[in-house]
Short mmCIF file of C-alpha atoms in Angstrom, two decimals:
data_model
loop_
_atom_site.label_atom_id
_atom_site.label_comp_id
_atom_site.label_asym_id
_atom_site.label_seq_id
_atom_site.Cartn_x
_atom_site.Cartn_y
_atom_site.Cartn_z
CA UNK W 198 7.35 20.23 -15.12
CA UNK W 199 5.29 21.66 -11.95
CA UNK W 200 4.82 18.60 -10.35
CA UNK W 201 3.39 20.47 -7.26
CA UNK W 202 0.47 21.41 -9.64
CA UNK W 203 0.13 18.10 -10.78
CA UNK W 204 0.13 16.20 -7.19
CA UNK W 205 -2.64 18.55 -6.63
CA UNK W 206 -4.60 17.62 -9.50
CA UNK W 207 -3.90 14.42 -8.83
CA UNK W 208 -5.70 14.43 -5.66
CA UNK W 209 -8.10 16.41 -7.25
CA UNK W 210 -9.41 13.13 -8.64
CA UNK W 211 -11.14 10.73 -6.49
CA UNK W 212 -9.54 7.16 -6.41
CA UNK W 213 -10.46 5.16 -3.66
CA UNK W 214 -9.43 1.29 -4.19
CA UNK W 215 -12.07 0.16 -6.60
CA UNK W 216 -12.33 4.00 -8.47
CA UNK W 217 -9.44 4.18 -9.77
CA UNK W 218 -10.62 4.55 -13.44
CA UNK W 219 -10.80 8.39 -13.68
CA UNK W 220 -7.38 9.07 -12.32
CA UNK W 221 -5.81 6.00 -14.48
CA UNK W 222 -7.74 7.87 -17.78
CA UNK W 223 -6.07 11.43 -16.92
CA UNK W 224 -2.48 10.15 -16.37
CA UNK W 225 -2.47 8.55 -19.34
CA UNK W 226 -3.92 10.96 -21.10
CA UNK W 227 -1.18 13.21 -19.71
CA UNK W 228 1.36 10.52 -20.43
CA UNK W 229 0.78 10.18 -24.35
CA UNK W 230 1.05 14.17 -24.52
CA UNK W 231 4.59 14.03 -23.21
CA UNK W 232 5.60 11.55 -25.58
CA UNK W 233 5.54 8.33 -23.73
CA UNK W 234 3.64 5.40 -25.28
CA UNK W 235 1.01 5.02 -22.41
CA UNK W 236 -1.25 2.16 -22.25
CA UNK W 237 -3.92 0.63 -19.86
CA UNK W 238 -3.56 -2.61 -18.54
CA UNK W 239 -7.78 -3.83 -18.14
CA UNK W 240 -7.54 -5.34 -14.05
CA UNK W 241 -10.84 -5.21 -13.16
CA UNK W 242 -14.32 -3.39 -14.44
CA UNK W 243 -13.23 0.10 -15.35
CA UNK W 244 -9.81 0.19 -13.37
CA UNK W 245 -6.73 -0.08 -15.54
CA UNK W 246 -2.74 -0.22 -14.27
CA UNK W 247 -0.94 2.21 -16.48
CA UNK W 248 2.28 1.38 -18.13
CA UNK W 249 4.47 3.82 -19.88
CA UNK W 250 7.30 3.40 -21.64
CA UNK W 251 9.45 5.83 -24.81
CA UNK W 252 9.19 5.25 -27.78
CA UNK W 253 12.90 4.81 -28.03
CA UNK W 254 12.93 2.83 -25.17
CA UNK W 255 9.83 0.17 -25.07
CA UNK W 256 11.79 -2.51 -22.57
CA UNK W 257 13.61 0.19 -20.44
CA UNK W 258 16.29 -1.18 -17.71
CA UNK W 259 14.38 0.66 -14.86
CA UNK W 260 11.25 0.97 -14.26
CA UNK W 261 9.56 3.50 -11.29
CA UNK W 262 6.72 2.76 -10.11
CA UNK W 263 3.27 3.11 -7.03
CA UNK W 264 -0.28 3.46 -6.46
CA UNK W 265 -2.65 5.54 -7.87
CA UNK W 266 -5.48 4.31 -5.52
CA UNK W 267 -6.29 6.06 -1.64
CA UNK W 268 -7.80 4.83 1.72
CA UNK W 269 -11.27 6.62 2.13
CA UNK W 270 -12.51 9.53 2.60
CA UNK W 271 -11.81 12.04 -0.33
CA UNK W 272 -10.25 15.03 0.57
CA UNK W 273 -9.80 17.57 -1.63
CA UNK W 274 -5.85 19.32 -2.37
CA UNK W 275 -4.83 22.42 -0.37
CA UNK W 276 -1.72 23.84 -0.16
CA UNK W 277 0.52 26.50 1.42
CA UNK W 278 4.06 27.61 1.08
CA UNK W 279 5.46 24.17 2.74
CA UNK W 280 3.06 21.30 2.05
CA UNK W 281 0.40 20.35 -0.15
CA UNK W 282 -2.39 18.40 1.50
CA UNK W 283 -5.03 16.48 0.80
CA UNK W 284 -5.75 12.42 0.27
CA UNK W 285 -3.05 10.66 -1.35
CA UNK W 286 -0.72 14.28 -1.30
CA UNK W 287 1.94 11.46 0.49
CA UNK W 288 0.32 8.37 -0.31
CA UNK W 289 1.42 8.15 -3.16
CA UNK W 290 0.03 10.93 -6.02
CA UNK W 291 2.97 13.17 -4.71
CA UNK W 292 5.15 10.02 -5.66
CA UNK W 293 3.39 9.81 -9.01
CA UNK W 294 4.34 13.32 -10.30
CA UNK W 295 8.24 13.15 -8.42
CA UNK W 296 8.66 9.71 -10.10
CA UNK W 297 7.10 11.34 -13.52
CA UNK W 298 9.13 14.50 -13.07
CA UNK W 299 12.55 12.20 -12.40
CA UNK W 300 11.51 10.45 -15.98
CA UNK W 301 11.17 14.10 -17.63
CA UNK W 302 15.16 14.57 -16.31
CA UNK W 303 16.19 11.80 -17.07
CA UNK W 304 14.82 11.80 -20.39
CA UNK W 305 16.70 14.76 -21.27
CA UNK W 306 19.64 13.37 -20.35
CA UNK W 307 19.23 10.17 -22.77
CA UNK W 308 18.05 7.82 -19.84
CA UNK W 309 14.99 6.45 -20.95
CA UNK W 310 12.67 4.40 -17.78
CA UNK W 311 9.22 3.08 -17.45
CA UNK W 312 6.05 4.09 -15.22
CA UNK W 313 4.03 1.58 -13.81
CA UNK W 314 0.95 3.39 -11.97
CA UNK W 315 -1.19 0.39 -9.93
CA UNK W 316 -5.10 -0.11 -8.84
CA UNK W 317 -5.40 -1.73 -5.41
CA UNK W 318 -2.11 -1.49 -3.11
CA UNK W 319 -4.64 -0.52 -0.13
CA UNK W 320 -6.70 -3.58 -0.30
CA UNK W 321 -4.99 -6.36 -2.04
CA UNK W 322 -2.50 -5.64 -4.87
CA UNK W 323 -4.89 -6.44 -6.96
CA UNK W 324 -3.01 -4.43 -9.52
CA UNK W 325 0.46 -5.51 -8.48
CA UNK W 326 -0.93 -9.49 -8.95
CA UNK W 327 -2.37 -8.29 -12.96
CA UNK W 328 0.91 -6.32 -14.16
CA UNK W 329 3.36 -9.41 -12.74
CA UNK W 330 1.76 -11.31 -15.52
CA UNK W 331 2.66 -8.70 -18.18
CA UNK W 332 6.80 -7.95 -16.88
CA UNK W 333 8.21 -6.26 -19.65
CA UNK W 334 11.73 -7.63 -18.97
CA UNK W 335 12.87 -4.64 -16.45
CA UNK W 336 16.48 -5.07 -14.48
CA UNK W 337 15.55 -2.77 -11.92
CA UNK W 338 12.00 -1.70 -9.83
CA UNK W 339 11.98 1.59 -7.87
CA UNK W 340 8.37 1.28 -6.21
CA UNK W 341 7.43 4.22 -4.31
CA UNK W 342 5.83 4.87 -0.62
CA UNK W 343 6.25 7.35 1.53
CA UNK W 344 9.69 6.75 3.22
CA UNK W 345 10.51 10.19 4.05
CA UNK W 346 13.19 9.92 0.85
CA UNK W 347 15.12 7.10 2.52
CA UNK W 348 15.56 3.39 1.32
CA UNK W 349 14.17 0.91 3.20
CA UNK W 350 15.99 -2.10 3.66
CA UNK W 351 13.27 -4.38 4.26
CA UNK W 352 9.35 -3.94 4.71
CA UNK W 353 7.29 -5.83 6.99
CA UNK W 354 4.87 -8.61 6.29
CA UNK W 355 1.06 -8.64 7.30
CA UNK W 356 -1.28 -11.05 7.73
CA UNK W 357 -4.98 -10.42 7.61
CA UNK W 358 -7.71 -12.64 10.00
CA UNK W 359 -10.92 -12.69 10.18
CA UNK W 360 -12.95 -14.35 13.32
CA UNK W 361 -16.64 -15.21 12.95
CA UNK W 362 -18.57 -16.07 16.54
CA UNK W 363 -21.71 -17.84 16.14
CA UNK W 364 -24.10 -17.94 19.04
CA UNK W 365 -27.86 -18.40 19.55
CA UNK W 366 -30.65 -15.42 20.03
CA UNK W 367 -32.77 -14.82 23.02
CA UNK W 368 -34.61 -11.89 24.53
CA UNK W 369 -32.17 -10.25 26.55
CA UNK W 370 -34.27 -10.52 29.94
CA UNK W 371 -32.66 -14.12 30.07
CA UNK W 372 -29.45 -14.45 29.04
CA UNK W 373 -29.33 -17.59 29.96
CA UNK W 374 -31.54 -19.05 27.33
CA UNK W 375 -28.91 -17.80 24.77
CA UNK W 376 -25.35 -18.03 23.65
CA UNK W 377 -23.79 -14.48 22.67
CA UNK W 378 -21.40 -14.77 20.14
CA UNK W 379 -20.12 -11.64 21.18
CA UNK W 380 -18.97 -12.53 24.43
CA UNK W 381 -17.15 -15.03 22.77
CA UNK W 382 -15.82 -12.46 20.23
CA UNK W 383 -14.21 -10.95 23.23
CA UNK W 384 -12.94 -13.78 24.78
CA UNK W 385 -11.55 -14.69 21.61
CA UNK W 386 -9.71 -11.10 21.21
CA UNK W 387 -8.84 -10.80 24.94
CA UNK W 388 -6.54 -14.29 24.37
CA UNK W 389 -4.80 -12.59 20.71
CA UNK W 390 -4.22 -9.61 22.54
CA UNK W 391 -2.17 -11.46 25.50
CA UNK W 392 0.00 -13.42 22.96
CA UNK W 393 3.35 -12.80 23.15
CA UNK W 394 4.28 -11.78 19.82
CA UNK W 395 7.60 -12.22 17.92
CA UNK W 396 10.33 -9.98 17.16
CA UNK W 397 13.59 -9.74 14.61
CA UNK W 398 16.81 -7.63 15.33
CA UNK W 399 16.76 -4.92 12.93
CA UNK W 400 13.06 -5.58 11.75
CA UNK W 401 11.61 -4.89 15.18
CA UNK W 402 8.05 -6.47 16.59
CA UNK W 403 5.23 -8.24 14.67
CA UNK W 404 2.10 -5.90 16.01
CA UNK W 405 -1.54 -6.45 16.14
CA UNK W 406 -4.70 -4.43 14.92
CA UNK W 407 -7.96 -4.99 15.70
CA UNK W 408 -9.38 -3.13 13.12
CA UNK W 409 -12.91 -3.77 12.77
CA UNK W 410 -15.27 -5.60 14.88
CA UNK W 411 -18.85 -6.07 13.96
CA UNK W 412 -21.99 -7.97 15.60
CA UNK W 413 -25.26 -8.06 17.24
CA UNK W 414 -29.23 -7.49 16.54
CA UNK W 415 -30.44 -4.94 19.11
CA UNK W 416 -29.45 -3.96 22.47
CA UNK W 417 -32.56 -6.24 23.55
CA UNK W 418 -31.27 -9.49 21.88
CA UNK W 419 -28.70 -11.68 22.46
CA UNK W 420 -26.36 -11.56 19.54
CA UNK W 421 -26.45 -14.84 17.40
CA UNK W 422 -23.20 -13.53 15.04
CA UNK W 423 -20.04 -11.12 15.80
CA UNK W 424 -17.20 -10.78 13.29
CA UNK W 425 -13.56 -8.71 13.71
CA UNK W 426 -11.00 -8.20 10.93
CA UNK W 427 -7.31 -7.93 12.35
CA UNK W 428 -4.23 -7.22 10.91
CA UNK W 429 -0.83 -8.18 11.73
CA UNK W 430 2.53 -7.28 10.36
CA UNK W 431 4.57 -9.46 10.07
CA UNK W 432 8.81 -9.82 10.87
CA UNK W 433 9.27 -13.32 9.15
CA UNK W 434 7.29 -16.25 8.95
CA UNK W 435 3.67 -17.14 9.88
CA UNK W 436 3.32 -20.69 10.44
CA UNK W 437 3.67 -20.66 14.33
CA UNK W 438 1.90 -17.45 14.79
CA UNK W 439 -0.97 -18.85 12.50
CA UNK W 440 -0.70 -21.97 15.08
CA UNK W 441 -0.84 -19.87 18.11
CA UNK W 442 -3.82 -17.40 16.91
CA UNK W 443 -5.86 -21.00 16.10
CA UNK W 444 -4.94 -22.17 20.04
CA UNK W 445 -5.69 -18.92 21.68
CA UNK W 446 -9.02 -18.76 19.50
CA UNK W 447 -10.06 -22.36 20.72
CA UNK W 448 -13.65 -23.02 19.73
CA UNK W 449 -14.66 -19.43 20.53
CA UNK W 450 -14.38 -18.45 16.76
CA UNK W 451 -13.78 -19.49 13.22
CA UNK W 452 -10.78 -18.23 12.08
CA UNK W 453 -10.12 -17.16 8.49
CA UNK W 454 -6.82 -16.08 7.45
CA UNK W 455 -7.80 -14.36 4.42
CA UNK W 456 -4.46 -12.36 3.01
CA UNK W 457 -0.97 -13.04 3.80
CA UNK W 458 2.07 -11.18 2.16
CA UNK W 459 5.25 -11.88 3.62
CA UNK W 460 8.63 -10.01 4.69
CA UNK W 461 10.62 -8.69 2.21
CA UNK W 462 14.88 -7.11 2.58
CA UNK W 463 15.30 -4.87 -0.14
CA UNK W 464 18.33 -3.47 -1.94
CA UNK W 465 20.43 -0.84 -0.68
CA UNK W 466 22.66 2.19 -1.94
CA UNK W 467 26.01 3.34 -0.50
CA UNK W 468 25.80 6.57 0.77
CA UNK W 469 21.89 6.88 1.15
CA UNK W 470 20.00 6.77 4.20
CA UNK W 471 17.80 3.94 5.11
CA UNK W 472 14.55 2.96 6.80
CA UNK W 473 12.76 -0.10 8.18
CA UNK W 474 9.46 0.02 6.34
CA UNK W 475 6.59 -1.33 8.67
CA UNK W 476 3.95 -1.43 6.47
CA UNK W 477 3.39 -3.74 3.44
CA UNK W 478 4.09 -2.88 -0.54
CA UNK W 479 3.01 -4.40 -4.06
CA UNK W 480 6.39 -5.44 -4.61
CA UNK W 481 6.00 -8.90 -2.76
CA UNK W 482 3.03 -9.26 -5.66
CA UNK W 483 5.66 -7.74 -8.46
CA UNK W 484 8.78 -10.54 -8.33
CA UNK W 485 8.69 -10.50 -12.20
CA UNK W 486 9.48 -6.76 -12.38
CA UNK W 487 13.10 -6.41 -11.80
CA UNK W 488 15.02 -6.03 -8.11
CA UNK W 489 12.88 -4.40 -6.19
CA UNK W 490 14.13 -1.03 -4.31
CA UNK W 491 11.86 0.74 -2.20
CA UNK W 492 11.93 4.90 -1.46
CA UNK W 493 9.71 7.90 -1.64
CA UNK W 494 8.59 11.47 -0.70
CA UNK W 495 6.46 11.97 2.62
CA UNK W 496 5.75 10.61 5.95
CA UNK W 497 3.80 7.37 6.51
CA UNK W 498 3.26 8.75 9.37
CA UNK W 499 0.46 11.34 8.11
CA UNK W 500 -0.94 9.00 5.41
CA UNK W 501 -4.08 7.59 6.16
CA UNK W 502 -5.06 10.56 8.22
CA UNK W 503 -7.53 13.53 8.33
CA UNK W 504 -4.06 16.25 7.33
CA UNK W 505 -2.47 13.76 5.06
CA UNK W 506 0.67 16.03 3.82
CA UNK W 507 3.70 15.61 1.75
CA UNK W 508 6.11 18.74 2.27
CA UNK W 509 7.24 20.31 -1.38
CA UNK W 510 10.24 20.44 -0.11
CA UNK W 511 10.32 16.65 -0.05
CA UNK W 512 9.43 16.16 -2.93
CA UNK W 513 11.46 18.37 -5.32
CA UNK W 514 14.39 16.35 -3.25
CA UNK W 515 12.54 12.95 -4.26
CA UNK W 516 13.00 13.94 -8.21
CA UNK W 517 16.44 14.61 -7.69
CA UNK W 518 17.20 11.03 -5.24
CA UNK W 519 15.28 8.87 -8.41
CA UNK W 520 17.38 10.36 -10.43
CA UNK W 521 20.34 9.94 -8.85
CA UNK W 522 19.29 5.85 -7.98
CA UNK W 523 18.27 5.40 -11.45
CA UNK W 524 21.99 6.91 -12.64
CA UNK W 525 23.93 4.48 -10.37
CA UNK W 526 21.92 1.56 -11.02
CA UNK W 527 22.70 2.09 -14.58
CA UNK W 528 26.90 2.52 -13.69
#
């Protein structure tokens, strides 16, 4: 299998959370012509989970699976003699066609696993939630990210908040006959950002991101509403950071804490090199799917950006390392 070729064509296909019909159609499309019994699991509107599975095999032990959905914008596949490029070359279409190629090896050698392909990862498992409700009895979950082909022994938490200032509009001439709720946006942020936050040996430091912030009229009006989204990620539990956002907020802001999904430690390999993952998975959202192991081609630290990347190199070592896992977990 040129699984190079297909990570390209992969990103080829547009599939930004929510669009993830088209590239869900063509894999298993592509799926059912090598043999496996591909079928759509209906999440929402046109997007679909796909879950393959032999023939010979239809409740396999082991079970790889990741995303098929990007962050925005699209951008087309490239390549050169090192890296193929393009969104979702590392996160995770790359990890599609290594996982599919490991299946194709393993195949041959009478080791028959599933493929579970998921809508949603970059929003809100969406996907991950759906397919939990259909487990097909699997011992064993190798969910992919971009680890860099080492096995993370746990992956961080992350909490997402939302604050909503109100104030009151006025002509900007005189302030003083208003109430800007985005000076009390600020204020609000300015006290999250000078909260000590808390740290784990061997996890490392819950961090903060104020990722979107939101407000205002016109540059001539005092703004009546102001709204910022934030993300944290997490190292354990969130009950006294939750109580210590709500303090430093005061009355400033309405605080929403809209998605929470929490620490997990993941299974480990002799032998194989390991990783703290600081960003969040599906498997918290997959518990019915097996033990959960976590490992994949390509840096996290180039996904989500303008020269996403994985390096080929990478991931012809990625078929080999699932593989190898999926060998030893049989023993």
């Amino acid at each position: 299998m040129d699984f190079v070729a297909l990570t390209c064509q992969l990103v080829d296909i547009e599939s930004i959370t929510g669009n993830e019909g088209p590239v869900g159609d063509f894999l298993c499309g592509q799926l059912n012509r090598l043999g496996y019994e591909a079928k759509k699991m209906r999440v929402e509107g046109e997007r679909c989970n796909v879950y393959a599975t032999t023939p010979q095999q239809p409740q396999p032990t082991i079970v790889f699976s990741t995303h098929m959905d990007t962050v925005p914008p699209f951008i087309r596949s490239s390549e050169d003699g090192r890296r193929v490029y393009g969104r979702g070359s590392c996160d995770a279409k790359g990890i599609i066609a290594a996982q599919i190629a490991a299946a194709e090896t393993l195949r041959r050698e009478g080791i028959r696993v599933g493929l579970l392909f998921l809508v949603g990862e970059e929003r809100d498992s969406l996907g991950a939630k759906t397919a939990n409700q259909q487990a097909n009895g699997c011992k064993f979950l190798i969910n992919g990210e971009p680890t860099e082909n080492r096995v993370a022994t746990a992956s961080k938490g992350a909490l997402r908040v939302e604050l909503t200032a109100r104030g009151r509009m006025a002509h900007s001439a005189y302030p003083e006959l208003g109430e800007s709720a985005i000076d009390k946006l600020l204020e609000a942020l300015s006290g999250l950002r000078a909260m000590r936050l808390p740290e784990a040996e061997g996890i490392g430091s819950t961090t903060l991101n104020i990722g979107l912030i939101e407000g205002g009229r016109a540059p001539n009006v005092i703004a009546d509403k102001a709204r910022a989204q934030l993300l944290y990620r997490l190292i354990g539990p969130s009950d006294q950071l939750k109580r210590e956002i709500l303090q430093a907020v005061g009355d400033l802001a309405q605080v929403d804490f809209v998605l929470e999904i929490p620490l997990v430690r993941l299974r480990t390999l002799d032998g194989l090199p390991t990783m703290i993952a600081a960003f969040t998975t599906d498997i918290p959202a997959l518990s019915n799917w097996g033990e959960p192991l976590l490992v994949g081609p390509g840096s996290i630290h180039v996904a989500h950006t303008e020269g996403e990347y994985v390096e080929k190199e990478q991931l012809h070592a990625a078929v080999d390392l699932y593989c190898s896992i999926a060998r030893r977990l049989l023993s």
